[in-house]
XYZ file of C-alpha atoms in Angstrom:
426
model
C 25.285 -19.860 -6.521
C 24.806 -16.273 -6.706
C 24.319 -15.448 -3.040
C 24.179 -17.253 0.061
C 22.616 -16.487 3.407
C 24.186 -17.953 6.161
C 23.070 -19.215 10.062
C 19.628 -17.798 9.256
C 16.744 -17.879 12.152
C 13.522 -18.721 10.037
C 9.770 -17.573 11.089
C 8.711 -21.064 11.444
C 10.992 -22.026 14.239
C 14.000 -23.197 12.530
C 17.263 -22.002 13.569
C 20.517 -22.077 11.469
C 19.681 -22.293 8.277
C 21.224 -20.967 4.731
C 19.602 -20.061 2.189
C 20.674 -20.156 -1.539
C 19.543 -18.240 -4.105
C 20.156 -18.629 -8.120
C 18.528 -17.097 -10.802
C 16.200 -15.095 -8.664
C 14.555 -17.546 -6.841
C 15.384 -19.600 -3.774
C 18.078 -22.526 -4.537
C 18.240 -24.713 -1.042
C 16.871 -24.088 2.311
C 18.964 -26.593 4.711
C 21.706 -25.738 7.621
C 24.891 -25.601 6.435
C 24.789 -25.529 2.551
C 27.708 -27.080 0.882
C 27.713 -24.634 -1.405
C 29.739 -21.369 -2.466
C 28.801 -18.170 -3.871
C 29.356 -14.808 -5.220
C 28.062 -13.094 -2.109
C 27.987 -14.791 1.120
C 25.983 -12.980 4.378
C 26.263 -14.140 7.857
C 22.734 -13.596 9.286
C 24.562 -14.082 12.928
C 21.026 -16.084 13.649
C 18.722 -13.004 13.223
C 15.382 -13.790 11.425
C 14.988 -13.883 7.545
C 11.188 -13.770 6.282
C 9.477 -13.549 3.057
C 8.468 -9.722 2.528
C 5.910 -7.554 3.954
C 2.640 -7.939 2.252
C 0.028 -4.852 2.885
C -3.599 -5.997 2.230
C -4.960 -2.766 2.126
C -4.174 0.452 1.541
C -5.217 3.901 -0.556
C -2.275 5.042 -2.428
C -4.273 7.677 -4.319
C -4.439 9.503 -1.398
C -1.320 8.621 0.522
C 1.257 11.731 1.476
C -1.549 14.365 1.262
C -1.854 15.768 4.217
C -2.891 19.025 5.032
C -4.290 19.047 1.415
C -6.507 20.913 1.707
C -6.518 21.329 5.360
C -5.965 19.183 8.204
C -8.918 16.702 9.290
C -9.852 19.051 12.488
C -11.632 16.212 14.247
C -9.990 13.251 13.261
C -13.246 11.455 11.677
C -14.217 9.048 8.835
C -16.576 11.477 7.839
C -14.822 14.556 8.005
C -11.285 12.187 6.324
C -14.262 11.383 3.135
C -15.544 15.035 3.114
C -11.576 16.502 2.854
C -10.552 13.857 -0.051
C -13.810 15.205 -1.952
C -12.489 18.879 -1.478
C -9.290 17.493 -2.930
C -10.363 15.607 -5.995
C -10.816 18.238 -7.966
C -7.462 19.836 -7.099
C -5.314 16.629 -8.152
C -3.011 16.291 -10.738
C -1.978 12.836 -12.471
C 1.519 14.503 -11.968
C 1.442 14.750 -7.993
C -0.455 11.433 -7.714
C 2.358 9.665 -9.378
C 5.123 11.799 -7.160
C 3.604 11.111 -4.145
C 2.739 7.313 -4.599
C 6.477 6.779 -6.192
C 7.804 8.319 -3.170
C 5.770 6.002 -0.994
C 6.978 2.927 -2.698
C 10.698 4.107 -2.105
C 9.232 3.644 1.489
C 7.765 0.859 1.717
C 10.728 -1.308 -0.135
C 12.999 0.157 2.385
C 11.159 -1.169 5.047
C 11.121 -4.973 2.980
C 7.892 -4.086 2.275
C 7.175 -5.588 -1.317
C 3.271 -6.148 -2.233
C 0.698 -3.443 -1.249
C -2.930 -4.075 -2.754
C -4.273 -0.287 -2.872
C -7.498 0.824 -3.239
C -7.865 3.622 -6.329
C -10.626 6.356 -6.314
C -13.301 5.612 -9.246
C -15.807 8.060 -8.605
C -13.620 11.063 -10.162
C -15.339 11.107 -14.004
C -11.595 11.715 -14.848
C -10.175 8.751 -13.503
C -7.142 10.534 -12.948
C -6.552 8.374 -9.866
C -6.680 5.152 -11.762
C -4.602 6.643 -14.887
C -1.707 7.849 -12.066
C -1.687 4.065 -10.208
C -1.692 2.015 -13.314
C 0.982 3.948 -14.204
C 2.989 3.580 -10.412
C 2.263 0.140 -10.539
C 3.999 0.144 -13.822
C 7.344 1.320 -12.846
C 7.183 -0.690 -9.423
C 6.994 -4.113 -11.013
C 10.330 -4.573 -11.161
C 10.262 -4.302 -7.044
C 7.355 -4.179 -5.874
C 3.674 -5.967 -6.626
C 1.167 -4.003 -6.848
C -2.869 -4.619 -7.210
C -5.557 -2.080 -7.955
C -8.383 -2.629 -5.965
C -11.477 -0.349 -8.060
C -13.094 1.672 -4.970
C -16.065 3.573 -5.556
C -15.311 5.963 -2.682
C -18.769 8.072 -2.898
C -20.937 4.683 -3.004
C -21.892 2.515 -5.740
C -25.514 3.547 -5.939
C -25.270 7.239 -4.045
C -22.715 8.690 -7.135
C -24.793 8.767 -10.684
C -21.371 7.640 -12.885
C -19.752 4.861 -10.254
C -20.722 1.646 -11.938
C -20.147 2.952 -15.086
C -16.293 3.953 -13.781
C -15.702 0.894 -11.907
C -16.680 -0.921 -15.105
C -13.964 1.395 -16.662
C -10.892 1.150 -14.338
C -11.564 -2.424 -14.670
C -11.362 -2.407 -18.426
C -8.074 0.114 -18.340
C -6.611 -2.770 -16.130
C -7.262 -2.286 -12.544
C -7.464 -6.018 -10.924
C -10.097 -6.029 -7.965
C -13.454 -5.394 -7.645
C -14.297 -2.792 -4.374
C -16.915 -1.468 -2.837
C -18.249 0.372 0.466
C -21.969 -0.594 1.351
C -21.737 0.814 4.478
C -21.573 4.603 2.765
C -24.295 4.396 0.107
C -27.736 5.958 1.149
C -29.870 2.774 3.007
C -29.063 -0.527 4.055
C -30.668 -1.843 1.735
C -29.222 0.642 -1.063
C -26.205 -1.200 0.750
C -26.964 -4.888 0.120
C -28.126 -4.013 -3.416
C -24.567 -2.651 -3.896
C -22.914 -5.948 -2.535
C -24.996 -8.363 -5.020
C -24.314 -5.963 -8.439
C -20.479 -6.346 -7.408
C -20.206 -9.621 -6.671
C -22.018 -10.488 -9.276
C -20.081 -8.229 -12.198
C -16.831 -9.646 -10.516
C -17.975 -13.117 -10.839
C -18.846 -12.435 -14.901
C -15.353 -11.436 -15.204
C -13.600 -13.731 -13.069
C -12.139 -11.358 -10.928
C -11.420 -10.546 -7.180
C -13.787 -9.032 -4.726
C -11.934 -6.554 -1.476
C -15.038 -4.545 -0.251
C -14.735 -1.536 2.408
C -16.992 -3.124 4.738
C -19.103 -1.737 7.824
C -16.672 0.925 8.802
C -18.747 1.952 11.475
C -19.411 1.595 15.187
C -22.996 0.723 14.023
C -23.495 -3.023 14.870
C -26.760 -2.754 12.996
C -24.653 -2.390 10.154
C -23.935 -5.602 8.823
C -22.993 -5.864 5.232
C -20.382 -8.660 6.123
C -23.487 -11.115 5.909
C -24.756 -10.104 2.634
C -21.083 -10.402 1.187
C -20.796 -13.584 2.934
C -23.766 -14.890 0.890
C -23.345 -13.332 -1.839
C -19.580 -15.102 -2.380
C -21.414 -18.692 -1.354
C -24.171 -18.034 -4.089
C -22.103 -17.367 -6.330
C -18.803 -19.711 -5.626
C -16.444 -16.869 -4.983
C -15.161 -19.031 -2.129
C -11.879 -17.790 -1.612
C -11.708 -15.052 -3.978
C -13.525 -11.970 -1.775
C -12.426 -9.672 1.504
C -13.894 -7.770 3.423
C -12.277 -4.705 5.075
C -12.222 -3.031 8.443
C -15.499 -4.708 9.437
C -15.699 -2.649 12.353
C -19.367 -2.664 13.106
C -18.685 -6.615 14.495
C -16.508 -4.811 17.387
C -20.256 -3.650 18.606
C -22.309 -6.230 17.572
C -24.205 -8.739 20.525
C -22.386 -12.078 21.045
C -24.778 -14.110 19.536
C -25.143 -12.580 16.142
C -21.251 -13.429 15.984
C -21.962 -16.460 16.868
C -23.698 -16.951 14.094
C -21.933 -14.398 11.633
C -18.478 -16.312 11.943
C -19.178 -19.927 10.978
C -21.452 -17.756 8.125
C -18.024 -15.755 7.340
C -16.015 -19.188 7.315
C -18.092 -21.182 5.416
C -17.941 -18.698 2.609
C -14.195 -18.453 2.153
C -14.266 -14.709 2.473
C -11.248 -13.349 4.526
C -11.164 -10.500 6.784
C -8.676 -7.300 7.098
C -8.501 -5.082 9.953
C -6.436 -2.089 9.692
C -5.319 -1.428 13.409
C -3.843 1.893 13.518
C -6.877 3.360 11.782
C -9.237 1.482 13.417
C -8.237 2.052 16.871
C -7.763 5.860 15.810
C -11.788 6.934 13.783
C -13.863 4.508 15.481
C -15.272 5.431 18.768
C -15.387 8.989 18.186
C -18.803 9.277 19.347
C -18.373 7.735 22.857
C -17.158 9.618 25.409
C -16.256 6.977 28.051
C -16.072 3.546 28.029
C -14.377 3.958 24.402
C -14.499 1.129 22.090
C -11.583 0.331 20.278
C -13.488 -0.392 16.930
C -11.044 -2.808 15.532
C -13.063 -5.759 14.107
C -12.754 -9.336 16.394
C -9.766 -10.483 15.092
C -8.978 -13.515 17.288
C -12.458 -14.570 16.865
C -12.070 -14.907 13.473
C -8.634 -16.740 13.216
C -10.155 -19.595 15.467
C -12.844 -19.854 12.935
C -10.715 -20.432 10.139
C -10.719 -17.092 8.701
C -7.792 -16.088 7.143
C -7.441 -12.668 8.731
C -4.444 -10.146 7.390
C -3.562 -6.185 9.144
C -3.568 -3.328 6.562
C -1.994 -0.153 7.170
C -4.814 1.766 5.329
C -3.371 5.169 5.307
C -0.262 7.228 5.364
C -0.298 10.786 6.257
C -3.744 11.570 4.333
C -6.789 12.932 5.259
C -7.929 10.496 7.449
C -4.432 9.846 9.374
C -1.794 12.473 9.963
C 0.728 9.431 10.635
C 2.257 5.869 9.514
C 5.789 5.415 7.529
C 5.012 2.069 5.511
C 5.991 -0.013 8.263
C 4.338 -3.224 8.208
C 5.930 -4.214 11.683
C 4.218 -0.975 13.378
C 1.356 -2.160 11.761
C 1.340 -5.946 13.533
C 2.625 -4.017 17.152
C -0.697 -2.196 16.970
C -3.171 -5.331 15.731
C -1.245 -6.712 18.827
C -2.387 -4.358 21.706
C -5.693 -3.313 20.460
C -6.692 -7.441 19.587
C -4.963 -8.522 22.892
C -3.300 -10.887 21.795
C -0.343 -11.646 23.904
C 0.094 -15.189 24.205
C 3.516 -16.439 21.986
C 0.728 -18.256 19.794
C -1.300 -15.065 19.363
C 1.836 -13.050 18.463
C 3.251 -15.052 15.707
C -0.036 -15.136 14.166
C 0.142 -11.562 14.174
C 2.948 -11.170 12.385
C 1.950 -13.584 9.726
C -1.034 -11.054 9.498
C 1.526 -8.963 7.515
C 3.574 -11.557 5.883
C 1.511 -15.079 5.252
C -2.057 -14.330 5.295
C -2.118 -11.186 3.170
C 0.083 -13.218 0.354
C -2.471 -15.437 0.371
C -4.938 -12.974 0.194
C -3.374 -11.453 -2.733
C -2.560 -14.588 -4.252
C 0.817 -14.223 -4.531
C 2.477 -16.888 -6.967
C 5.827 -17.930 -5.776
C 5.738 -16.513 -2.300
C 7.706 -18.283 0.765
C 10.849 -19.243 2.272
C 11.478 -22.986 -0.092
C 12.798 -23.927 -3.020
C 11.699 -22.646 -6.176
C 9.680 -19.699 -4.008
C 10.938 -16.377 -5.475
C 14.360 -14.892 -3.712
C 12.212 -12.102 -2.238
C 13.576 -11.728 1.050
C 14.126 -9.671 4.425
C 16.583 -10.366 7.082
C 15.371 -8.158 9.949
C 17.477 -7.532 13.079
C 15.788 -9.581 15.914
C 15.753 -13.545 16.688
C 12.278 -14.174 16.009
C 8.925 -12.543 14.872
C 7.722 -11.930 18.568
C 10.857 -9.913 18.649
C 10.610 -8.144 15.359
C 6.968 -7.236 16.269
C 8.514 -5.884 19.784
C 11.343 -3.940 18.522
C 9.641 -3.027 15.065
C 13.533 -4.252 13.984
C 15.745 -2.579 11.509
C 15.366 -4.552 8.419
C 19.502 -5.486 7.857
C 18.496 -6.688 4.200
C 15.848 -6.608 1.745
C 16.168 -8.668 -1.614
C 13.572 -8.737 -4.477
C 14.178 -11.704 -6.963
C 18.029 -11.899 -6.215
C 18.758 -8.201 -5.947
C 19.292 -6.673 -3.031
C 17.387 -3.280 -2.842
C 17.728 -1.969 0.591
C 20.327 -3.100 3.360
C 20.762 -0.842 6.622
C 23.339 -1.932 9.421
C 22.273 -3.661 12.879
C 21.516 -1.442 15.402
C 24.211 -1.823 17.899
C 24.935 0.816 20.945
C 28.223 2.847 21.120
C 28.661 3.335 24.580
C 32.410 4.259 25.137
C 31.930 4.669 28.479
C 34.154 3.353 31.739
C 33.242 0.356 32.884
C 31.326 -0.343 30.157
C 32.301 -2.132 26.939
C 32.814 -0.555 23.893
C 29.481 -1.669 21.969
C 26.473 -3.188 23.140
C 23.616 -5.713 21.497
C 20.728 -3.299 22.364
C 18.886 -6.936 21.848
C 19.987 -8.157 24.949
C 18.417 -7.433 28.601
C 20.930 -6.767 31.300
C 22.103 -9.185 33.570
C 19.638 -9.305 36.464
């Protein structure tokens, strides 16, 4: 074998296991392999999982900040107004510098597929021409997928269609879409049915920006919902943020969910944005704006967390970390049983892979060796402690490894290094 990881803690329970790895994908998942190999690591019984998988995301715009100013009040709005001061200003040169550097990032933190969202409504398509090219140079470590986002509306910019129709045709993978932002609701649901119904033509995938608002009359979530039964997209369509449903009467959801299930369509909140534009109207009580996440995961919805933004005009913060990501979807969701918090982190691991539909993803044999071992136990504790990741590997080849965090405290009385891990005695 080519490498061996030893006394592994897996996310599904299991506890040591190795894991062998040939050829660049995963060998044998059993305790105690009788095998040998090249490289052998002792996991010590910390947690290996298959990589971070971001949903959502605009790389196009990602390490821009203060470009060019600062979003002074922290809005959607304002965040859409600044990136149209800044379109014209871009170069394919700095898109490509900026997005490289974010990758570097994100693999670092054993983050390995990010499905971004590219700017169509630039006549240019400088955007598009910068990712395809990123996404390009990632492949070897990183999977990328262009989601074609007509950031000014479908209907409300003359040349959209015409430039989603475009990217598509250059190469860019999904079909997007924001109803929420074109001129009427109704210019809104129009939008929906012309992009479902191109991306069903061409057999592609459907992730719409979806009722990004704290409007509960705003409810383009049903019209997408229908539009992916009519036309058998089952399975093939998101829909993101879906904020509005944070404000919407109980009994519309009531009704909206089984609607939401039945169509196959799967949902992606994006916590730290979510919890940080919406509500920005109300003084006090503040609504937290994320959409109803554990709401929709007993329906049957396959619900992922996005990190949307990175230091960009609509979020002065974030680092690529997947795990900060899941700590937030945590809090603002509630969800704080040890059911509710595993589920969160598969919200950045499972669920988005399958999302994506990511071919050879997982932790069995034949799966591809794209792996992190992260310092905690367990995923509750990797959420907690947002843990060092000890090891990332893509296909066989390790491309980031950090050590454990461990405590130096050479102090009297105490001994010379410490498990920060472990609680004191009581």
């Amino acid at each position: 074998m080519e490498f061996v990881i030893r006394n592994a803690a897996l996310p599904d329970g299991r506890t040591g296991i190795d894991i062998a790895v040939q050829h660049g994908r995963i060998a044998a998942v059993a305790p105690r392999l009788a095998v040998t190999a090249a490289r052998e690591i002792d996991a010590g019984g910390d947690l290996v999982t298959p990589p971070f998988v971001d949903a959502h995301f605009h790389m196009d715009a990602t390490l821009s900040y203060g470009l060019p100013r600062v979003n002074a009040t922290g809005t959607l709005l304002e965040g859409i107004a600044l990136w149209g001061e800044l379109k014209p200003q871009l170069t394919q040169e700095a898109l490509v510098e900026r997005a490289m550097r974010y990758c570097d990032w994100a693999v670092a933190r054993g983050l390995l597929a990010i499905r971004t969202h590219v700017d169509v409504c630039d006549d240019r398509l400088l955007a598009v021409e910068a990712l395809l090219e990123v996404k390009r140079r990632v492949a070897p470590y990183l999977d990328m997928q262009l989601v074609a986002f007509p950031q000014d509306g479908l209907l409300r910019s003359p040349t959209a269609l015409a430039n989603l129709k475009r990217s598509i045709a250059m190469g860019v993978d999904v079909v997007g879409g924001i109803p929420h932002f074109e001129r009427t609701m109704a210019d809104g649901a129009e939008s929906v049915r012309l992009l479902c119904e191109f991306a069903a033509a061409q057999g592609l995938m459907v992730d719409m920006h979806c009722d990004e608002s704290d409007d509960p009359l705003s409810r383009h979530i049903e019209t997408l919902a229908a539009e992916t039964h009519r036309l058998g997209l089952h399975g093939r369509v998101a829909g993101s943020h879906l904020t509005s449903m944070h404000s919407m009467d109980n009994y519309y959801v009531s009704k909206l969910l089984p609607l939401i299930a039945e169509s196959g369509v799967a949902a992606i909140a994006n916590p730290l944005i979510n919890i940080t534009l919406q509500g920005r109207h109300d003084t006090y009580p503040k609504r937290r704006g994320m959409t109803r996440v554990p709401e929709l995961m007993a329906a049957g919805v396959t619900v992922a967390f996005g990190h949307d933004c990175v230091m960009d005009p609509w979020y002065g913060m974030g680092s690529g970390d997947m795990l900060e990501v899941a700590h937030m979807g945590l809090h603002v969701a509630q969800m704080t049983s040890q059911q509710a918090m595993r589920a969160c982190f598969a919200a950045v691991t499972d669920n988005p892979a399958k999302i994506l539909g990511l071919e050879g993803y997982g932790l069995e044999p034949g799966c591809h060796a794209d792996l992190v071992l992260l310092d905690a136990a367990d995923p509750i504790e990797a959420i907690r402690l947002r843990a060092a990741r000890r090891l990332v590997m893509r296909r066989g080849r390790i491309v980031a490894e950090s050590p454990r965090a461990v405590a130096r405290l050479d102090l009297p009385g105490r001994p010379s290094s410490a498990d920060f891990r472990q609680l004191p005695p009581a």
